Short mmCIF file of C-alpha atoms in Angstrom, two decimals:
data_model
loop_
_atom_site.label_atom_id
_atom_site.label_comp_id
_atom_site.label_asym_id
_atom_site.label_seq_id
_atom_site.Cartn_x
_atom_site.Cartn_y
_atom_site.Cartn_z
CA UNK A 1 0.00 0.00 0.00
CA UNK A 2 3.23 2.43 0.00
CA UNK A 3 1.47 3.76 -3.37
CA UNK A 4 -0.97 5.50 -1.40
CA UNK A 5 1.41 7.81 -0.01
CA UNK A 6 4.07 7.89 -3.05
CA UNK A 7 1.30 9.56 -5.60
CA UNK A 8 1.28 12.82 -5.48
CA UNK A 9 -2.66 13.32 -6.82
CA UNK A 10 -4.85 13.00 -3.38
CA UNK A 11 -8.35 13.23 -5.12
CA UNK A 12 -9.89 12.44 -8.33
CA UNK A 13 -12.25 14.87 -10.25
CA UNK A 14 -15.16 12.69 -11.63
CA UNK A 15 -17.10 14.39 -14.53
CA UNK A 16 -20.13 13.02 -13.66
CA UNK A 17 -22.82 12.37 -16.06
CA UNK A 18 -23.95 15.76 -17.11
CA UNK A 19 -23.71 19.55 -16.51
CA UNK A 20 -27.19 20.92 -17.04
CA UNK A 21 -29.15 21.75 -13.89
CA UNK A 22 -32.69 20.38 -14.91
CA UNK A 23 -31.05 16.99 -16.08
CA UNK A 24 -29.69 16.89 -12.82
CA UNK A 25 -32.33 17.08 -10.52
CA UNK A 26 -34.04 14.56 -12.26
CA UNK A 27 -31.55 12.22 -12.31
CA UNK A 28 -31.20 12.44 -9.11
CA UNK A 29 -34.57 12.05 -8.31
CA UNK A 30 -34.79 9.01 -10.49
CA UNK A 31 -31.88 7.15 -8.86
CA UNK A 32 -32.71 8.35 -5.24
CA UNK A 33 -36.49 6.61 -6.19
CA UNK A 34 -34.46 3.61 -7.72
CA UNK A 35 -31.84 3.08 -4.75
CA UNK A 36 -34.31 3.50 -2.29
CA UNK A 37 -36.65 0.46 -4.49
CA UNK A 38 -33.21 -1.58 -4.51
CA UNK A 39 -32.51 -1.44 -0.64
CA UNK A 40 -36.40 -1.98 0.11
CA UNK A 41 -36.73 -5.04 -2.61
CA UNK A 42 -33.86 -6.95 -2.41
CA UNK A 43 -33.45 -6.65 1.90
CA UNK A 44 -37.09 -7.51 1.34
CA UNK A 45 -36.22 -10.71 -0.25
CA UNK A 46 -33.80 -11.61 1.96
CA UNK A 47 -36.21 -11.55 4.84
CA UNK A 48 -39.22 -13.38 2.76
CA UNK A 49 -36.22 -16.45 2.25
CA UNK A 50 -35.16 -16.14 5.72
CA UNK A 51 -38.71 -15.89 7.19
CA UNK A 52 -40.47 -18.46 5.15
CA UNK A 53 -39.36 -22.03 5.89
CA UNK A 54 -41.05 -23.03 2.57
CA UNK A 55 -38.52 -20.80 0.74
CA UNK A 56 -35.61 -22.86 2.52
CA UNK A 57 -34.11 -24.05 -0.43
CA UNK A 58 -31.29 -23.81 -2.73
CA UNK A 59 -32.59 -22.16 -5.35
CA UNK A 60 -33.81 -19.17 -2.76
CA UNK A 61 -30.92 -19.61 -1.05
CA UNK A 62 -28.38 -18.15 -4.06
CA UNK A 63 -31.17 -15.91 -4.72
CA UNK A 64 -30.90 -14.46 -1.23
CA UNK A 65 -27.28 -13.61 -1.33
CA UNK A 66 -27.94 -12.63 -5.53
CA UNK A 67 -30.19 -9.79 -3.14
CA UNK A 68 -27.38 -8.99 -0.92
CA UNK A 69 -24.88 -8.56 -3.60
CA UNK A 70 -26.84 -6.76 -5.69
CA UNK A 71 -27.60 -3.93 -2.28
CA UNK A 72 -23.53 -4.29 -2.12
CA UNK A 73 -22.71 -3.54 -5.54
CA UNK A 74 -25.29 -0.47 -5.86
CA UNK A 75 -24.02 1.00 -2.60
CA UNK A 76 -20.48 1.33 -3.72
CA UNK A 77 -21.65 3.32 -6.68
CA UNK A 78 -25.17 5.13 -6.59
CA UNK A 79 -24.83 7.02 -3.46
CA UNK A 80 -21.82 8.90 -4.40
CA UNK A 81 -23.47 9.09 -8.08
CA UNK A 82 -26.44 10.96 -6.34
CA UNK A 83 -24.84 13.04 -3.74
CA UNK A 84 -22.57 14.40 -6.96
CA UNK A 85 -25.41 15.24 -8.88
CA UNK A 86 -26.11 17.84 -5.77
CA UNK A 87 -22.70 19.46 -6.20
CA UNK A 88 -20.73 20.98 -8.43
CA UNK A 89 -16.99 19.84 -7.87
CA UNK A 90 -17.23 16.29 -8.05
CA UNK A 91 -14.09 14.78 -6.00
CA UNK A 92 -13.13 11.42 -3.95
CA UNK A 93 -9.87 10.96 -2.67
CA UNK A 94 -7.57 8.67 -3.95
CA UNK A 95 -8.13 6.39 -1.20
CA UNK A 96 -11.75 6.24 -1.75
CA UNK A 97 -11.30 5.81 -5.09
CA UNK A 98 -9.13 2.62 -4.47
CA UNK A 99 -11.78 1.48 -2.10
CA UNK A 100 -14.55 1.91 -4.33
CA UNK A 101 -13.18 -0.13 -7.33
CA UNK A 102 -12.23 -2.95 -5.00
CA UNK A 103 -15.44 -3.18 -3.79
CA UNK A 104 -17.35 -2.84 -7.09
CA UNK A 105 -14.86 -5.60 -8.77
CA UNK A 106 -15.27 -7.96 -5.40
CA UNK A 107 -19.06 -7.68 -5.83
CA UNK A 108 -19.15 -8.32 -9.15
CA UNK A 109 -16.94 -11.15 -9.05
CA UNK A 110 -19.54 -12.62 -6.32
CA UNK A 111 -22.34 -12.04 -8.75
CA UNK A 112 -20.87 -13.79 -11.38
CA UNK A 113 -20.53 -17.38 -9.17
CA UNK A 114 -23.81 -17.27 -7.94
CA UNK A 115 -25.10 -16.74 -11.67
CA UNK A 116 -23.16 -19.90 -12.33
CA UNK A 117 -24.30 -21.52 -9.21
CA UNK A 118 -28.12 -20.55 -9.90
CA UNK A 119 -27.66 -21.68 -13.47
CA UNK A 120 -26.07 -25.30 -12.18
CA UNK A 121 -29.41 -24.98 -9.93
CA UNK A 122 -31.65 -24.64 -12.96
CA UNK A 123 -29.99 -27.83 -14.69
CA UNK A 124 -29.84 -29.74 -11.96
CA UNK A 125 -33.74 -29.33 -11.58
CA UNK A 126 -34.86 -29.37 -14.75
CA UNK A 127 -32.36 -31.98 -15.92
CA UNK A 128 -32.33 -34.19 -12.71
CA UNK A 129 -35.08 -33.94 -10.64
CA UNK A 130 -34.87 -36.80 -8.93
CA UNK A 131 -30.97 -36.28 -7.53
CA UNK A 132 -32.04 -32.62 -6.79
CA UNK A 133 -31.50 -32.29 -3.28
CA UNK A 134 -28.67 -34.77 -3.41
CA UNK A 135 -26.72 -32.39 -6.07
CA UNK A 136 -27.88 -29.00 -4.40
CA UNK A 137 -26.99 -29.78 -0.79
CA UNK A 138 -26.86 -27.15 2.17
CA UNK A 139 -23.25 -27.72 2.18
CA UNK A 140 -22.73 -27.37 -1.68
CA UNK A 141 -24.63 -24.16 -1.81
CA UNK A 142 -22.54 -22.53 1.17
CA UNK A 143 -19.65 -23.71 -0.97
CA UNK A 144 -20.96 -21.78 -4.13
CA UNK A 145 -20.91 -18.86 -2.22
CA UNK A 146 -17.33 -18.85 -0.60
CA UNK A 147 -16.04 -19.90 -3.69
CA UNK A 148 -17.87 -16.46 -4.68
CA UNK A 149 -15.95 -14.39 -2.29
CA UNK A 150 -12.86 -16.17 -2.68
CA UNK A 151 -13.05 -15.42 -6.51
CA UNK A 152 -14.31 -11.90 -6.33
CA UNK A 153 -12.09 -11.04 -3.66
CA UNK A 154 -8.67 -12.92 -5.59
CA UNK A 155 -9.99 -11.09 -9.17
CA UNK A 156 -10.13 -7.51 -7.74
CA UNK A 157 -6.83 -8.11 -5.70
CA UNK A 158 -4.89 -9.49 -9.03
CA UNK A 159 -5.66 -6.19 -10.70
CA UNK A 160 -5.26 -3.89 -7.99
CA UNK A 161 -1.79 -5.24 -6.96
CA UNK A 162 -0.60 -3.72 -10.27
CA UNK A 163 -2.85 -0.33 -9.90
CA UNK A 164 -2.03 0.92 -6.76
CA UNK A 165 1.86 1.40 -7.15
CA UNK A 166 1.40 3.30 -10.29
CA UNK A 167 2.26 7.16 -10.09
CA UNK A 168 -0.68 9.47 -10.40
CA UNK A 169 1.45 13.09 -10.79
CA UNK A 170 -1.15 14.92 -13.41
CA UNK A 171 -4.61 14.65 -14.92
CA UNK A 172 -7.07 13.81 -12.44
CA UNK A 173 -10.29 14.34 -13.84
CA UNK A 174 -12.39 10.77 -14.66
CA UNK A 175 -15.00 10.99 -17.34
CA UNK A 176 -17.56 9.32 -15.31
CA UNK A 177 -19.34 8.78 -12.01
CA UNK A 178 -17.74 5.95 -10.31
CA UNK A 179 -13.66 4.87 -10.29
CA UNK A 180 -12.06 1.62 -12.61
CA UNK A 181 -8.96 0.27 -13.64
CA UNK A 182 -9.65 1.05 -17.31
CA UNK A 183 -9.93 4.94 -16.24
CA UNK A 184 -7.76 5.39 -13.47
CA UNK A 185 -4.81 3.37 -15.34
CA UNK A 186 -5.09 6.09 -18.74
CA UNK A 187 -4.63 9.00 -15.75
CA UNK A 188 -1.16 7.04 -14.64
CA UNK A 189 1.95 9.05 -15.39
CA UNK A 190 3.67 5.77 -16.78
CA UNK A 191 3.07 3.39 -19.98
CA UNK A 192 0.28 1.79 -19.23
CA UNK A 193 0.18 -0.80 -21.85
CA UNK A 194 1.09 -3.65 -20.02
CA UNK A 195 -1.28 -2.33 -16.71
CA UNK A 196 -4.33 -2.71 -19.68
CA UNK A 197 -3.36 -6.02 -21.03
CA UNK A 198 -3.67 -7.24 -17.48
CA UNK A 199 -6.88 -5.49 -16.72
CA UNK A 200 -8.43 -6.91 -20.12
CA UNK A 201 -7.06 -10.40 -19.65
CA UNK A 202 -8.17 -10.45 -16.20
CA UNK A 203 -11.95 -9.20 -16.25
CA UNK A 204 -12.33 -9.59 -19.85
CA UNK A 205 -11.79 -13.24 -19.55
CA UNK A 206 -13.73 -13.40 -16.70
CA UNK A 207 -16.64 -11.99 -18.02
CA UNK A 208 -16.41 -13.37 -21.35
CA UNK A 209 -15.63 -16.38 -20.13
CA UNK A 210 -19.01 -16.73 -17.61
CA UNK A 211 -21.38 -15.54 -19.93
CA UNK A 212 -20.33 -18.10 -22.49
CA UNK A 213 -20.48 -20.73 -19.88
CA UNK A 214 -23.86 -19.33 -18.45
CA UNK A 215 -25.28 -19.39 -22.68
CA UNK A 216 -24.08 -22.84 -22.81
CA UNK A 217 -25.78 -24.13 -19.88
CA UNK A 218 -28.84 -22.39 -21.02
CA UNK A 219 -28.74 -24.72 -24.58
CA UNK A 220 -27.53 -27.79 -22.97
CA UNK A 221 -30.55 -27.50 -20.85
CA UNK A 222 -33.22 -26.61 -23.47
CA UNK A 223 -31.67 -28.94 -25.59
CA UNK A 224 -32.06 -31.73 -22.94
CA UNK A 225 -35.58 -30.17 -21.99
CA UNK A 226 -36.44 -30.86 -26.38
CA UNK A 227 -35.08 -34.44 -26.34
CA UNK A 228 -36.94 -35.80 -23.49
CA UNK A 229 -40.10 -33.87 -24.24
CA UNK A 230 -41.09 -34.44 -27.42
CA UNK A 231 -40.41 -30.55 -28.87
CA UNK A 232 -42.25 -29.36 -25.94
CA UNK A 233 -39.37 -25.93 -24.48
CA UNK A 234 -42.10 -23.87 -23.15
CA UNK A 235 -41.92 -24.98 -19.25
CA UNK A 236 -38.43 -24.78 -19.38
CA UNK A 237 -38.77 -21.14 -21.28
CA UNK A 238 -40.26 -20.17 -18.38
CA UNK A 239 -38.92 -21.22 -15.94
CA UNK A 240 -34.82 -19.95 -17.99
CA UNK A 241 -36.76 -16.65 -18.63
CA UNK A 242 -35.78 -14.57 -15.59
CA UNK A 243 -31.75 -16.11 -14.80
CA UNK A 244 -31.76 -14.85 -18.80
CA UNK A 245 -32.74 -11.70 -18.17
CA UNK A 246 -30.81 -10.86 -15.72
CA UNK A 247 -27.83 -12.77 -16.86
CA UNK A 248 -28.15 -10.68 -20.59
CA UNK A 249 -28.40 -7.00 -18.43
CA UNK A 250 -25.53 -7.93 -16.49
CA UNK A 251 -22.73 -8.89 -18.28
CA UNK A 252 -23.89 -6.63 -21.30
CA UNK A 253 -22.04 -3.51 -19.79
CA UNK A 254 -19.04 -5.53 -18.63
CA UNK A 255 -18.37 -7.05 -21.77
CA UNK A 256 -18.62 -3.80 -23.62
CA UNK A 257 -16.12 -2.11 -21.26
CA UNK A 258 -13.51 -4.93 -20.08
CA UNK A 259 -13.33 -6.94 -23.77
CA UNK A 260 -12.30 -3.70 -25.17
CA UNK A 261 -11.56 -1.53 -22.64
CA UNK A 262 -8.68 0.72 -24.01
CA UNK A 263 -9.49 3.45 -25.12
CA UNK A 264 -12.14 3.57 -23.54
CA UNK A 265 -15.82 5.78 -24.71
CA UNK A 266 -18.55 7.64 -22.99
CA UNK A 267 -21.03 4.90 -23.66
CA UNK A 268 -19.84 2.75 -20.95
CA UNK A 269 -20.47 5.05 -18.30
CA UNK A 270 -24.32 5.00 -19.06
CA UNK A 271 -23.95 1.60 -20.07
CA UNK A 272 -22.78 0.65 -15.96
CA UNK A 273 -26.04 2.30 -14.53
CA UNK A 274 -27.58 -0.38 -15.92
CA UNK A 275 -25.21 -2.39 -13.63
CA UNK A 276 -25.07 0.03 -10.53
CA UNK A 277 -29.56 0.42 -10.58
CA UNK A 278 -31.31 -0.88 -13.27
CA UNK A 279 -30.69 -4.74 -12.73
CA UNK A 280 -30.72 -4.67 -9.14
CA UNK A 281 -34.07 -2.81 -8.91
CA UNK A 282 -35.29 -5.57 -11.76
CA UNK A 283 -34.18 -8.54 -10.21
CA UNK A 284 -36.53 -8.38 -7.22
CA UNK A 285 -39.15 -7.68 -9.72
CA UNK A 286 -38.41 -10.15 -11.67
CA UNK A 287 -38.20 -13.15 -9.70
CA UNK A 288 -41.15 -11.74 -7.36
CA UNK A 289 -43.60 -11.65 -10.38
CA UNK A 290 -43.01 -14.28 -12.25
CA UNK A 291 -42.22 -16.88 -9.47
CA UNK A 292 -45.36 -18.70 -7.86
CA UNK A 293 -43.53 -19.69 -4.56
CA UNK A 294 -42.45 -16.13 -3.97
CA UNK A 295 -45.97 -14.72 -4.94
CA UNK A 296 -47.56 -17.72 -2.18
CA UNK A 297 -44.71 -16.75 0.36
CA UNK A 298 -45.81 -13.16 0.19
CA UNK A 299 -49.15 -14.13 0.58
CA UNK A 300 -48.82 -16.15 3.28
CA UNK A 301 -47.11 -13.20 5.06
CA UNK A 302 -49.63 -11.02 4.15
CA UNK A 303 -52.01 -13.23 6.29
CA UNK A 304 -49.67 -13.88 9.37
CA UNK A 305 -49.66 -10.28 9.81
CA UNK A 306 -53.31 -9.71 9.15
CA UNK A 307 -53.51 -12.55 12.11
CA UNK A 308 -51.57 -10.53 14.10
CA UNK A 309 -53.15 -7.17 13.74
CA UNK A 310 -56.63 -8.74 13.96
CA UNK A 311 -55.58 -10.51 17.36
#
């Protein structure tokens, strides 16, 4: 960490994602409505899969901690996005900016095993419904998530390892609203060449790499789902539909940025809200409205506390 101290820029100056007054205010009004519908639906279903023994099961388990991650990963992004939109010299400290892109590449790395894990959920139920619970034990989903952590916390540590030693002496000014390697790396006064081919290697691969898996899985189990019923991909449609859409949101951003992420454009700083609020405001949606043991489990609190009030 003796980079910290060795660099002489203390703060970073992020350009945020306009200047005009108007868009402002309602951009901040629109993500202060969506972070506040992120906290308040995901904690939400963390406490419906906690509370409801009939939810204790793998598949709600990875969704559970899909909830958490996704209130970890907009936290470390959309609050300073918001409180930035309310001022007009846009700084965080070099520090802070470390912090943050730790934190955003940990969480991400998280997301991405349980995606794999909730995908290997999907087969295993669809595909073999009779080992389920053998397959998907307590202890195998507990392992799906450390081996979560442990990636997301080795793939942010790999790149930042490189980053943080690298002098920072001039430009400081970020053309966005949160802090990467991509960005931070063109602001080094060094060649940075070798500091990119890392970065792309690293979470290009990894993205690129887990959303080929993830599109694999997805034929291998339609095309199992086709051979064993007759032509018949509708149930399984449905049931794929939701991990797909939030699989496609997800990694649609990361790909554009990390597979080709020097020089990098504008684009992928609107691109990354969809990241930071859209998909983790949709994926409570999501798998609330178009999942009948969620829709029952809500209902069944509904009337516990309708008990309750009435005596």
């Amino acid at each position: 960490m003796d980079g910290l101290n060795d660099s002489i820029v203390s703060e970073f100056v992020l350009l945020g994602l306009t200047t005009s007054w108007g868009t402002k205010a309602f951009l901040m009004l629109t993500f202060s409505l969506l972070y506040i519908g992120i906290i308040l639906g995901n904690l939400f279903i963390v406490f419906l899969v906690i509370a409801d023994s009939y939810l204790h099961s793998p598949m709600y388990f990875l969704l559970a901690n899909l909830s958490l991650i996704d209130v970890g990963l907009s936290t470390t992004a959309v609050p300073k996005m918001i409180s930035d939109l309310l001022s007009e010299y846009k700084a965080i400290s070099f520090q802070s900016c470390m912090t943050q892109i730790c934190f955003i590449h940990i969480m991400g790395g998280v997301e991405m095993v349980l995606l794999i894990a909730m995908a290997f959920d999907r087969y295993t139920a669809i595909c073999k419904p009779l080992h389920y619970l053998n397959i998907m034990s307590p202890k195998r989903c507990v392992l799906f998530v450390v081996i979560g952590w442990v990636t997301g916390v080795v793939h942010a540590m790999s790149q930042f390892a490189f980053v943080i030693n690298l002098p920072f002496c001039g430009p400081n000014k970020i053309d966005s609203f949160y802090c990467d390697f991509p960005r931070i790396i063109k602001l080094a006064c060094t060649d940075g060449a070798k500091f990119e081919f890392v970065v792309a290697a690293n979470s290009g691969f990894m993205t690129a790499g887990t959303f080929f898996l993830l599109i694999l899985s997805y034929i291998f189990i339609l095309a199992t789902v086709w051979k064993h019923s007759a032509g018949d991909l509708s149930k399984a449609l449905v049931t794929l539909s939701a991990h797909i859409t939030v699989v496609v949101l997800f990694f649609t951003p990361c790909i554009f940025l990390y597979m080709w992420p020097f020089p990098t454009s504008s684009l992928d700083k609107y691109l990354f809200i969809v990241d930071f609020a859209v998909t983790p405001i949709l994926n409570p949606i999501i798998y609330t409205l178009r999942n009948k043991d969620i829709k029952i489990a809500v209902q069944r609190l509904s009337k516990q506390e309708y008990f309750v009030r009435k005596f």
